[in-house]
PDB file of C-alpha atoms and ligand atoms in Angstrom:
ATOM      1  CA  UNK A   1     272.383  30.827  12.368  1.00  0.00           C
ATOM      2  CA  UNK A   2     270.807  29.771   9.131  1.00  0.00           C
ATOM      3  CA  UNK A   3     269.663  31.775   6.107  1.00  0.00           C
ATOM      4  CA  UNK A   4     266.625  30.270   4.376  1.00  0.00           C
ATOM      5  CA  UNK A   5     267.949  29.844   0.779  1.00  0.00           C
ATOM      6  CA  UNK A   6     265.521  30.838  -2.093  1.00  0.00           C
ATOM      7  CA  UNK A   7     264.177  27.727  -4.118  1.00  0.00           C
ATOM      8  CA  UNK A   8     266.545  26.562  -7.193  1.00  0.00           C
ATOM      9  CA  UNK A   9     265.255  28.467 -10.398  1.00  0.00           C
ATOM     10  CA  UNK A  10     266.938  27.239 -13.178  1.00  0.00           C
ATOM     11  CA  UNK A  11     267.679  23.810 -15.100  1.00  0.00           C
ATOM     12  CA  UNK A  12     271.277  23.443 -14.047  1.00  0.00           C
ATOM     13  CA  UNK A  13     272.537  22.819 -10.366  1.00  0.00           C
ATOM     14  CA  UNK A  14     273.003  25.250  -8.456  1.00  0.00           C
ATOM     15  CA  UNK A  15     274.908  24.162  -5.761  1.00  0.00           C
ATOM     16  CA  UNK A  16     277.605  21.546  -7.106  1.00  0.00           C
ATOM     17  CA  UNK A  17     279.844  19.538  -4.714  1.00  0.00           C
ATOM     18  CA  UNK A  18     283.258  17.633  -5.763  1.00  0.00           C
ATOM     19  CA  UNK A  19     285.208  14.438  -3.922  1.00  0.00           C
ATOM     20  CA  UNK A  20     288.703  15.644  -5.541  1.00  0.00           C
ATOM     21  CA  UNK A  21     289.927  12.028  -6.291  1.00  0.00           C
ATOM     22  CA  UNK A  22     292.683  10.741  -8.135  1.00  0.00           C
ATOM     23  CA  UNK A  23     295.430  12.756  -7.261  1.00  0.00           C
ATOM     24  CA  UNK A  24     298.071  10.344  -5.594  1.00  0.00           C
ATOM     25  CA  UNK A  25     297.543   8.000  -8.896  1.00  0.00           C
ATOM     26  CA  UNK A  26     297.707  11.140 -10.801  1.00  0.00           C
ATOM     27  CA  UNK A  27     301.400  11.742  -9.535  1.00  0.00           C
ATOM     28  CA  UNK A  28     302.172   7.974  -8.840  1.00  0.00           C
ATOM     29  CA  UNK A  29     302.005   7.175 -12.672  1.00  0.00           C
ATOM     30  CA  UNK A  30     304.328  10.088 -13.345  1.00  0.00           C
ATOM     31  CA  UNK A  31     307.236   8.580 -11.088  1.00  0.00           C
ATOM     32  CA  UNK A  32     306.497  11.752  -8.634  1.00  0.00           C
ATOM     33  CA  UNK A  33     305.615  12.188  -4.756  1.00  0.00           C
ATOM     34  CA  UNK A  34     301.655  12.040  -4.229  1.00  0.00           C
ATOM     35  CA  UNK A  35     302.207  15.614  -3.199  1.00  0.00           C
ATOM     36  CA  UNK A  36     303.096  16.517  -6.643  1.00  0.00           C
ATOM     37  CA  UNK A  37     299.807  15.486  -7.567  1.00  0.00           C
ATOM     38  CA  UNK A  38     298.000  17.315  -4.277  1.00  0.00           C
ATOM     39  CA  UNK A  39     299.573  20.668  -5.846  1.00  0.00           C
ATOM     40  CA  UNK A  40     298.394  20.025  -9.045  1.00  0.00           C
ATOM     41  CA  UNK A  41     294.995  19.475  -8.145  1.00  0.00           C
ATOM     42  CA  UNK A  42     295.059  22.783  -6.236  1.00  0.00           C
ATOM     43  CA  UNK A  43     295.529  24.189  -9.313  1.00  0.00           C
ATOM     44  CA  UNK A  44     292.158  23.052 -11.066  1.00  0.00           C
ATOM     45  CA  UNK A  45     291.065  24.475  -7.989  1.00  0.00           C
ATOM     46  CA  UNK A  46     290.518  28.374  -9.658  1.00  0.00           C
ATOM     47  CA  UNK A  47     289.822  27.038 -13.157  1.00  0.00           C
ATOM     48  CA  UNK A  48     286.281  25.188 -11.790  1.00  0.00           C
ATOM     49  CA  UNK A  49     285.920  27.778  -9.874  1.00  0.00           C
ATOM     50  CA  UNK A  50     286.335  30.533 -12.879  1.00  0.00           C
ATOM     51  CA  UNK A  51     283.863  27.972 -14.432  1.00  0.00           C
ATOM     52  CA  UNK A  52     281.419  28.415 -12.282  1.00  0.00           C
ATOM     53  CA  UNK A  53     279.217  31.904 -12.963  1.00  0.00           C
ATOM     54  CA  UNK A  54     278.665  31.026 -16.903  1.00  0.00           C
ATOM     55  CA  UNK A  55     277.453  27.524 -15.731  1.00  0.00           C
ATOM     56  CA  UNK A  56     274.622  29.444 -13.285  1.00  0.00           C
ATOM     57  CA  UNK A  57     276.421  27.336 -10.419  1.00  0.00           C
ATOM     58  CA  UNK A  58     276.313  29.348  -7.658  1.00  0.00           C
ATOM     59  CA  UNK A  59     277.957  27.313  -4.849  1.00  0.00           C
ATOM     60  CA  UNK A  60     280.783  25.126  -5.250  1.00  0.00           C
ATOM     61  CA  UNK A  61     282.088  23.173  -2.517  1.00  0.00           C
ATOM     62  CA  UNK A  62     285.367  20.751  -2.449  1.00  0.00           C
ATOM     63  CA  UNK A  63     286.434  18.365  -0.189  1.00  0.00           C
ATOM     64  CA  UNK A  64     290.081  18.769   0.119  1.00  0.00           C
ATOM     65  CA  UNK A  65     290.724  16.693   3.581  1.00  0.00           C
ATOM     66  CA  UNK A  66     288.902  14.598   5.369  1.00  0.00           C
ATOM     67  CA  UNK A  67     288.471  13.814   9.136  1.00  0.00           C
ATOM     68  CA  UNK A  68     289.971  10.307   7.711  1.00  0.00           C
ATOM     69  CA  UNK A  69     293.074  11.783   6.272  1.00  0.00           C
ATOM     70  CA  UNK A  70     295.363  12.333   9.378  1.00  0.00           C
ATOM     71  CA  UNK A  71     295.919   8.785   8.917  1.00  0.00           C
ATOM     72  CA  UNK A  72     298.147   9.644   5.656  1.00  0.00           C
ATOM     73  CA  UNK A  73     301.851   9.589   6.291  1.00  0.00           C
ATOM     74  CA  UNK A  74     303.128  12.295   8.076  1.00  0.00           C
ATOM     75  CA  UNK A  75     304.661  13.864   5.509  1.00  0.00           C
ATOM     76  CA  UNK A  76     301.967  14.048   3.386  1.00  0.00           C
ATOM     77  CA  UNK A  77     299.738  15.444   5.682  1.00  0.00           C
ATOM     78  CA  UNK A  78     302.239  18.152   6.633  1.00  0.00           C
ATOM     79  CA  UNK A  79     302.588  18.803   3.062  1.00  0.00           C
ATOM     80  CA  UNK A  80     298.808  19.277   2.562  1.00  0.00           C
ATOM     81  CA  UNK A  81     298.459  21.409   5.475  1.00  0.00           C
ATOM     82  CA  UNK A  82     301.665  23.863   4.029  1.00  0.00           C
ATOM     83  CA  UNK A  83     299.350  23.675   0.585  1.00  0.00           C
ATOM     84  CA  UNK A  84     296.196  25.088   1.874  1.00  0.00           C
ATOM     85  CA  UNK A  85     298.355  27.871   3.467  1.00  0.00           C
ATOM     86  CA  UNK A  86     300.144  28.549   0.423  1.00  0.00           C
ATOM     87  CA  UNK A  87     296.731  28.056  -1.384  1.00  0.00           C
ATOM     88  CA  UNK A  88     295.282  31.192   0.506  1.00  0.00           C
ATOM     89  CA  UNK A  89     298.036  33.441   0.092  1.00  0.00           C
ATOM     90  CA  UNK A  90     298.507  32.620  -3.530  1.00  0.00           C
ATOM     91  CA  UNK A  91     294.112  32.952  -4.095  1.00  0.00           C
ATOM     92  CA  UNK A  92     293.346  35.195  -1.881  1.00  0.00           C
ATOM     93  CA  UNK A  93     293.470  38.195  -4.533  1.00  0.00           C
ATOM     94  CA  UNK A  94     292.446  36.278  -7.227  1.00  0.00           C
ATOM     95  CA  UNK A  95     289.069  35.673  -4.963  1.00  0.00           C
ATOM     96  CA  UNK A  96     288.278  38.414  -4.447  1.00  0.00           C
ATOM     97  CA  UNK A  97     288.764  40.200  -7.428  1.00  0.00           C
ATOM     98  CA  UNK A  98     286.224  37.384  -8.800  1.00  0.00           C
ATOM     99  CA  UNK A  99     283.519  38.089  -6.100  1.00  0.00           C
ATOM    100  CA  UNK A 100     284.093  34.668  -4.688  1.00  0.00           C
ATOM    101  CA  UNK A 101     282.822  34.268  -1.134  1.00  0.00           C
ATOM    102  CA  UNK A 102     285.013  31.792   0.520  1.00  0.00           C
ATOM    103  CA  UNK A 103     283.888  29.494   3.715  1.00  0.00           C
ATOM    104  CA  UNK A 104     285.749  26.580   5.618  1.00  0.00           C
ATOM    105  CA  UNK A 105     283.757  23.741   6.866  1.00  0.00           C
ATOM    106  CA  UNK A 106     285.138  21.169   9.360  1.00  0.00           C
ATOM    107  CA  UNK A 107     286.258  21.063  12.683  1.00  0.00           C
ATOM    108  CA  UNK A 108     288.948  23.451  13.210  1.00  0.00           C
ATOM    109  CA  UNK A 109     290.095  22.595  16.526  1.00  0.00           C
ATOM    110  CA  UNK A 110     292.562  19.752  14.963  1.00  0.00           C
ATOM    111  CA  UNK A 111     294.204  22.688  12.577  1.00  0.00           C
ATOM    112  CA  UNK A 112     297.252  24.545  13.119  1.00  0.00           C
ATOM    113  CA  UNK A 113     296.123  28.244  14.484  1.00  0.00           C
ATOM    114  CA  UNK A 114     298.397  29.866  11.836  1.00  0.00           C
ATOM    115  CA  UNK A 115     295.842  27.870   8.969  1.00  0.00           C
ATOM    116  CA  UNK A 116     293.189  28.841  11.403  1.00  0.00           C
ATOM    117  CA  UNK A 117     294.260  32.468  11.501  1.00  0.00           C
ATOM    118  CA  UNK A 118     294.523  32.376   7.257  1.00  0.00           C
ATOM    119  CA  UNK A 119     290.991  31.014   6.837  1.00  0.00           C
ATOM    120  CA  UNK A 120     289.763  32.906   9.065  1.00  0.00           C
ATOM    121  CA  UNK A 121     290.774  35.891   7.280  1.00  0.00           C
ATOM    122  CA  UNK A 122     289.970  34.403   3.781  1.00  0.00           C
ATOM    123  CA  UNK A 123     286.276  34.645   5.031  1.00  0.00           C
ATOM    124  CA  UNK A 124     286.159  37.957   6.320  1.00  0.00           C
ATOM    125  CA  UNK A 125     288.259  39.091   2.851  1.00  0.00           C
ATOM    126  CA  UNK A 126     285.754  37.542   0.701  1.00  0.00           C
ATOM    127  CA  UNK A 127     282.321  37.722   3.142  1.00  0.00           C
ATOM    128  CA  UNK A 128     280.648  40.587   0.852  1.00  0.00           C
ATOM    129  CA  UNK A 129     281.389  38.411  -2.670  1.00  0.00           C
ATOM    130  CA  UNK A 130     278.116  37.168  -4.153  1.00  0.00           C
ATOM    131  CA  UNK A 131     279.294  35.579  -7.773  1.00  0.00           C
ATOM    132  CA  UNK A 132     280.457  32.549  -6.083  1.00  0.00           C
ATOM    133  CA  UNK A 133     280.237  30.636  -2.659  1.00  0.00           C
ATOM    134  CA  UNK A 134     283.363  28.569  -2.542  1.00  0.00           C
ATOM    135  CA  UNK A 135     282.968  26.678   0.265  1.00  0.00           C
ATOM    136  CA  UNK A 136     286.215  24.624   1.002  1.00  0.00           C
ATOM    137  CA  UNK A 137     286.042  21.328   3.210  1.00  0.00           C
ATOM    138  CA  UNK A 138     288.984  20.783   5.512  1.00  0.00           C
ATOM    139  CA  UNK A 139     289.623  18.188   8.550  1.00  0.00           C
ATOM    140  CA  UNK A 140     285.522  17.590   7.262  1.00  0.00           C
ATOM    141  CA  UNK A 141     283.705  14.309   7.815  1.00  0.00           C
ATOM    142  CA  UNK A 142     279.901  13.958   7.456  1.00  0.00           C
ATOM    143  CA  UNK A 143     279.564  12.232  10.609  1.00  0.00           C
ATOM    144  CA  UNK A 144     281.624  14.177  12.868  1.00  0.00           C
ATOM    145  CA  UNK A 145     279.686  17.265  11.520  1.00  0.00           C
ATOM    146  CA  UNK A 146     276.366  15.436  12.215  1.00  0.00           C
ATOM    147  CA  UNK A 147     278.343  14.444  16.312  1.00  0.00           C
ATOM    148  CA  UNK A 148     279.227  18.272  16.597  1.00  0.00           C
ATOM    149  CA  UNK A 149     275.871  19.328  15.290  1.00  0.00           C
ATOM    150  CA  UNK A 150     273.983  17.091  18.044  1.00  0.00           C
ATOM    151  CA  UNK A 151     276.099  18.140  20.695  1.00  0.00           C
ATOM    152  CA  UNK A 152     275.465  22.191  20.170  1.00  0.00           C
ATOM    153  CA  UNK A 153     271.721  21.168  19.537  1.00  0.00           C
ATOM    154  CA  UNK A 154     271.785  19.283  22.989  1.00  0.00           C
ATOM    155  CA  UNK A 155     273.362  21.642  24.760  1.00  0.00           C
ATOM    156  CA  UNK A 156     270.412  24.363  23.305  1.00  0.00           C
ATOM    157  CA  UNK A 157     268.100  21.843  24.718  1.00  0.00           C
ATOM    158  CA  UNK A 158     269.218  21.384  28.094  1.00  0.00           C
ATOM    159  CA  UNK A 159     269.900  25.267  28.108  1.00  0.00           C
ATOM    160  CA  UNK A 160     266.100  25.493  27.584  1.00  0.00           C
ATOM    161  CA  UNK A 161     266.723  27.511  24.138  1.00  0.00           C
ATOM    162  CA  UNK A 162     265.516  24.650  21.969  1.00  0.00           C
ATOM    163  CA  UNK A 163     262.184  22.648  22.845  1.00  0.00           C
ATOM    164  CA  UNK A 164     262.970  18.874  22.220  1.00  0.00           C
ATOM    165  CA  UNK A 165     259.335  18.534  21.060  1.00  0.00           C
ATOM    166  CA  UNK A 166     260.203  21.019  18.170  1.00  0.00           C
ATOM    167  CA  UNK A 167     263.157  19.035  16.643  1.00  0.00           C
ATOM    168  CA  UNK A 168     262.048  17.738  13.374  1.00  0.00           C
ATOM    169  CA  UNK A 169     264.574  17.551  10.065  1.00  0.00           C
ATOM    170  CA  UNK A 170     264.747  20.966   9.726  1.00  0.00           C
ATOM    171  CA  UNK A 171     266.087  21.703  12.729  1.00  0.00           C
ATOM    172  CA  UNK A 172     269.560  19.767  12.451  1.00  0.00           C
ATOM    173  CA  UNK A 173     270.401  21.728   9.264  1.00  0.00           C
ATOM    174  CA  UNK A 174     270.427  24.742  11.182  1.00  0.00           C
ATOM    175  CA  UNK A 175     273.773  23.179  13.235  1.00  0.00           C
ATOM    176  CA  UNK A 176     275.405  21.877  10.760  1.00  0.00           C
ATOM    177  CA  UNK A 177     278.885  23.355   9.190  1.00  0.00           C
ATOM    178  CA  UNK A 178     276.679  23.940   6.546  1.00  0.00           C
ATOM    179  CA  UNK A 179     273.621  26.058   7.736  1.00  0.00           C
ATOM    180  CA  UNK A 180     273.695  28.888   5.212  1.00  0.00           C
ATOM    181  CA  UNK A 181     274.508  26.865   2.641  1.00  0.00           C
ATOM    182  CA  UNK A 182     271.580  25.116  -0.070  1.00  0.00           C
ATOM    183  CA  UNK A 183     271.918  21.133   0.037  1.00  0.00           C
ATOM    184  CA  UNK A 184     273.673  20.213  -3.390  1.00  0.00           C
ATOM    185  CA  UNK A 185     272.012  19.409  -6.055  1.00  0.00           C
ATOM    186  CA  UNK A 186     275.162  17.905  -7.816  1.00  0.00           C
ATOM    187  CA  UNK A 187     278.424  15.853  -6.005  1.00  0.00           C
ATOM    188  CA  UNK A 188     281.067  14.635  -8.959  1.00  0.00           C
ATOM    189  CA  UNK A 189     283.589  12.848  -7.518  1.00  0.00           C
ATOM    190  CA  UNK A 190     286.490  12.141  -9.762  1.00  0.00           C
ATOM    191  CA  UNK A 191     289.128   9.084 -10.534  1.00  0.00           C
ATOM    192  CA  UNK A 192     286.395   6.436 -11.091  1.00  0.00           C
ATOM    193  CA  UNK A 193     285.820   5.438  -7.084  1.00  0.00           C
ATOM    194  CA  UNK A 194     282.023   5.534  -6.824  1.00  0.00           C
ATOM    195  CA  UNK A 195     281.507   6.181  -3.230  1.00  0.00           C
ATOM    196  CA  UNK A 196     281.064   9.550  -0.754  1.00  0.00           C
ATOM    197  CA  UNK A 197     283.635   9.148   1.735  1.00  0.00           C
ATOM    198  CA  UNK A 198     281.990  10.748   4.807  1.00  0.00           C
ATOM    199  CA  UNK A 199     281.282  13.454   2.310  1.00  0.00           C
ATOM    200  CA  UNK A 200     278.341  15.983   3.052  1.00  0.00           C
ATOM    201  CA  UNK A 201     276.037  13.270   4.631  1.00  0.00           C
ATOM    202  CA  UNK A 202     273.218  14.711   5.613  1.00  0.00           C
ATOM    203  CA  UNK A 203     272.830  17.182   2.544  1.00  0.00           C
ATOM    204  CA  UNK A 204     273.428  15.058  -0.315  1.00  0.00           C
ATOM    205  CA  UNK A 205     270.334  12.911   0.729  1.00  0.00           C
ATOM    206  CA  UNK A 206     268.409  13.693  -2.609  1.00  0.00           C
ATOM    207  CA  UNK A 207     272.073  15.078  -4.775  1.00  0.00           C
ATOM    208  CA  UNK A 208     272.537  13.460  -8.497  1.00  0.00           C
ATOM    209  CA  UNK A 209     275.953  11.408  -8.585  1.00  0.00           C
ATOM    210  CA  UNK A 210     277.965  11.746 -11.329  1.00  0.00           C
ATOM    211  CA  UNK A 211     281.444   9.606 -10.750  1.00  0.00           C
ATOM    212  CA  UNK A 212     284.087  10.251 -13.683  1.00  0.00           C
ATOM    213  CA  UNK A 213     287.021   8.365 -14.656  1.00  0.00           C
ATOM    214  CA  UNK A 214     289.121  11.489 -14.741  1.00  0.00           C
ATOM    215  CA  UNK A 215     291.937  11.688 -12.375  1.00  0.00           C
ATOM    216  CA  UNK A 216     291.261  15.176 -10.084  1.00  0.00           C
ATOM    217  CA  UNK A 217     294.279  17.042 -12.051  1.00  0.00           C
ATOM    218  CA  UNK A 218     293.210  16.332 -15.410  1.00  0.00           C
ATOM    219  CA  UNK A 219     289.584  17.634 -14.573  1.00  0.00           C
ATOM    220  CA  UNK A 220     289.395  20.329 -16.920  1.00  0.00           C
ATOM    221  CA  UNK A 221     286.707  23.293 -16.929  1.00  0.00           C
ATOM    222  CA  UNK A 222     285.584  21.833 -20.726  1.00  0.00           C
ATOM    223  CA  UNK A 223     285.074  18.681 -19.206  1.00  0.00           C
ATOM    224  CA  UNK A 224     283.480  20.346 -15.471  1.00  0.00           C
ATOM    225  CA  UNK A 225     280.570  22.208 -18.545  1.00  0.00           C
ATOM    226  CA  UNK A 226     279.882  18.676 -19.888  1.00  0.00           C
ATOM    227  CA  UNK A 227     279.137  17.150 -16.715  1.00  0.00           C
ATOM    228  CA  UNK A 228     277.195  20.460 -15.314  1.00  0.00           C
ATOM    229  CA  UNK A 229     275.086  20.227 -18.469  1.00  0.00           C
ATOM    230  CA  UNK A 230     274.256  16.229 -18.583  1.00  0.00           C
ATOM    231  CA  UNK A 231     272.576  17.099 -14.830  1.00  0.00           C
ATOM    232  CA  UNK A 232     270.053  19.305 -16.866  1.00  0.00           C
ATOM    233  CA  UNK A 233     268.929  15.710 -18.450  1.00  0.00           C
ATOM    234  CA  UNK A 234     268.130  14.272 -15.257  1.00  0.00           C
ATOM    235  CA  UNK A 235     264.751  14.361 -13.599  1.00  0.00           C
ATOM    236  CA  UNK A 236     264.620  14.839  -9.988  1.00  0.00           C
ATOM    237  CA  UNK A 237     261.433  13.440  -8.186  1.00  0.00           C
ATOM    238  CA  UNK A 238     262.675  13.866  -4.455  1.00  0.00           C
ATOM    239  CA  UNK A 239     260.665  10.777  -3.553  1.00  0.00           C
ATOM    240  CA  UNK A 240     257.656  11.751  -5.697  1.00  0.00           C
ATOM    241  CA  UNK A 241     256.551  10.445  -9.551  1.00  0.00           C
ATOM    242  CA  UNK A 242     256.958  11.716 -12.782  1.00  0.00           C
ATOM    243  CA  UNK A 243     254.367  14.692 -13.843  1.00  0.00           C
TER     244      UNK A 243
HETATM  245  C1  FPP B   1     292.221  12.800  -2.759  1.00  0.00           C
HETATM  246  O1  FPP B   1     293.103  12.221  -3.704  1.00  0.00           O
HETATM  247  C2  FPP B   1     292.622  14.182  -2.552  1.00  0.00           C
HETATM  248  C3  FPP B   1     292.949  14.719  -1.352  1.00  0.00           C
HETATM  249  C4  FPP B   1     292.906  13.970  -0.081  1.00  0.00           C
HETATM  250  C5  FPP B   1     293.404  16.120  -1.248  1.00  0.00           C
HETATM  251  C6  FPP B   1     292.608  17.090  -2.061  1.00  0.00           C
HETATM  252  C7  FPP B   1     293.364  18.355  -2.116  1.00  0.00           C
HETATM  253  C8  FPP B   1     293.549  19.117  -3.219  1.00  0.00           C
HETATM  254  C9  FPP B   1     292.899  18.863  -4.531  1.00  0.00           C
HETATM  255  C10 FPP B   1     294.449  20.282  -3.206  1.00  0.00           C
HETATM  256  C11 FPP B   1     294.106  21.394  -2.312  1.00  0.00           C
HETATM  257  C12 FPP B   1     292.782  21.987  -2.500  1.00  0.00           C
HETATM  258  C13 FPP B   1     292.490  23.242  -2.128  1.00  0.00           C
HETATM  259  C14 FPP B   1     291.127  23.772  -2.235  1.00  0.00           C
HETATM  260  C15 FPP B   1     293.519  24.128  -1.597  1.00  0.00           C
HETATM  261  P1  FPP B   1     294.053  11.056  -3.224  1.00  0.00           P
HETATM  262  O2  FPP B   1     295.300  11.630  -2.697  1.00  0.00           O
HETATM  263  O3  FPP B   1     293.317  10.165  -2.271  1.00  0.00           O
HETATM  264  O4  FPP B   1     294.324  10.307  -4.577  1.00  0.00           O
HETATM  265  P2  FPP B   1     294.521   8.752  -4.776  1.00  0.00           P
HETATM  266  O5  FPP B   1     293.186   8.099  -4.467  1.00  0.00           O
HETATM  267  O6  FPP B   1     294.877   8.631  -6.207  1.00  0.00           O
HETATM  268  O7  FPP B   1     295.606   8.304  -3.853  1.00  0.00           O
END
């Protein structure tokens, strides 16, 4: 179950979260299939990543499909599946040799058991890394994860593990995907949509927004640093006033 995570310490975020927009456009206004544009966003995958440790971010987590995105085209969503395979045999290494500590969240139980199988063994590669937590979000949607939270904590409660009385807001946390995980301080979502898509619900309640025009592919690390560093300008009052 959950970790308590120590308190953020310095100016930037810590924790920053990405909606990985734009790439369908991104291949649609080069004449190419949308998958074109899935594989090159996979790509800018390890260069935010890489990005990461000089920027102080700690955890990064991406959304690459959603509990909404089964209703793609077949095609596509066969393709995106065969990309997150080939995206853990190609990384794997690379991961791990970058002390990158990779988690799934989601619900699994849609996957293919050969993905399964591959994540599965991506976590237990990576589960000593400490430079980065890569957390990767796949057949994810903030409200299912809130449903399948709710039903565990139920059952705990009609067990007799868990006294209803006791359930207060930090309680749920501690059944989400999420549990060992620090809410995000940051979610960027690129390609100029400014919405969160079912993204991270529950723990973005007090995240900064920043929504950039940039398709997904073209997100470059240069332009990842400018964004990380404009969040040091912001002042967060989590409900309260100015000092
Ligand atoms: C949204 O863009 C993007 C997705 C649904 C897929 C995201 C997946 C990746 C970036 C690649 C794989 C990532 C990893 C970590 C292996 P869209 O297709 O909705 O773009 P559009 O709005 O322009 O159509």
């Amino acid at each position: 179950m959950a970790q308590p995570q120590p308190e953020q310490t310095g100016d930037g975020p810590r924790h920053v979260a990405i909606i990985m927009d734009g790439n369908g456009r991104w291949a649609t206004q080069r004449g190419r299939p949308r998958l074109f544009g899935h594989q090159a966003g996979a790509r800018r995958v390890r260069e935010i990543v890489e990005a990461c440790p000089d920027l102080g971010v700690d955890y990064l987590t991406v959304f690459a499909f959603s509990t909404e995105n089964w209703k793609r085209t077949q095609s596509e969503v066969a393709g995106l599946m065969n990309l997150f395979r080939r995206y853990i045999t190609r990384e794997a290494k690379a991961l791990k040799a970058n002390d990158v500590c990779v988690r799934f969240i989601g619900d699994r139980v849609r996957l293919d058991a050969k993905l399964v199988a591959m994540m599965d063994e991506l976590e237990a590669l990576t589960l000593d890394c400490r430079t980065v937590n890569l957390t990767i979000a796949i057949n994810y949607g903030g409200r299912d994860e809130v449903a399948r939270a709710t039903k565990r904590l139920a059952r705990d409660v009609a067990s007799g593990r868990l006294d209803p009385e006791s359930v207060d807001e930090e309680t749920l946390p501690k059944y989400l995907d999420t549990c060992v995980l620090p809410d995000p301080d940051l979610v960027i979502r690129t390609s100029g949509e400014a919405r969160i898509s079912n993204f991270l619900l529950w723990q973005s309640a007090y995240s900064e927004y920043e929504f950039i025009d940039t398709l997904w592919p073209d997100f470059t690390a240069a332009e990842f640093r400018s964004v990380v560093g404009s969040y040091g300008t912001r002042e967060r009052r989590f409900g309260a006033v100015s000092a």
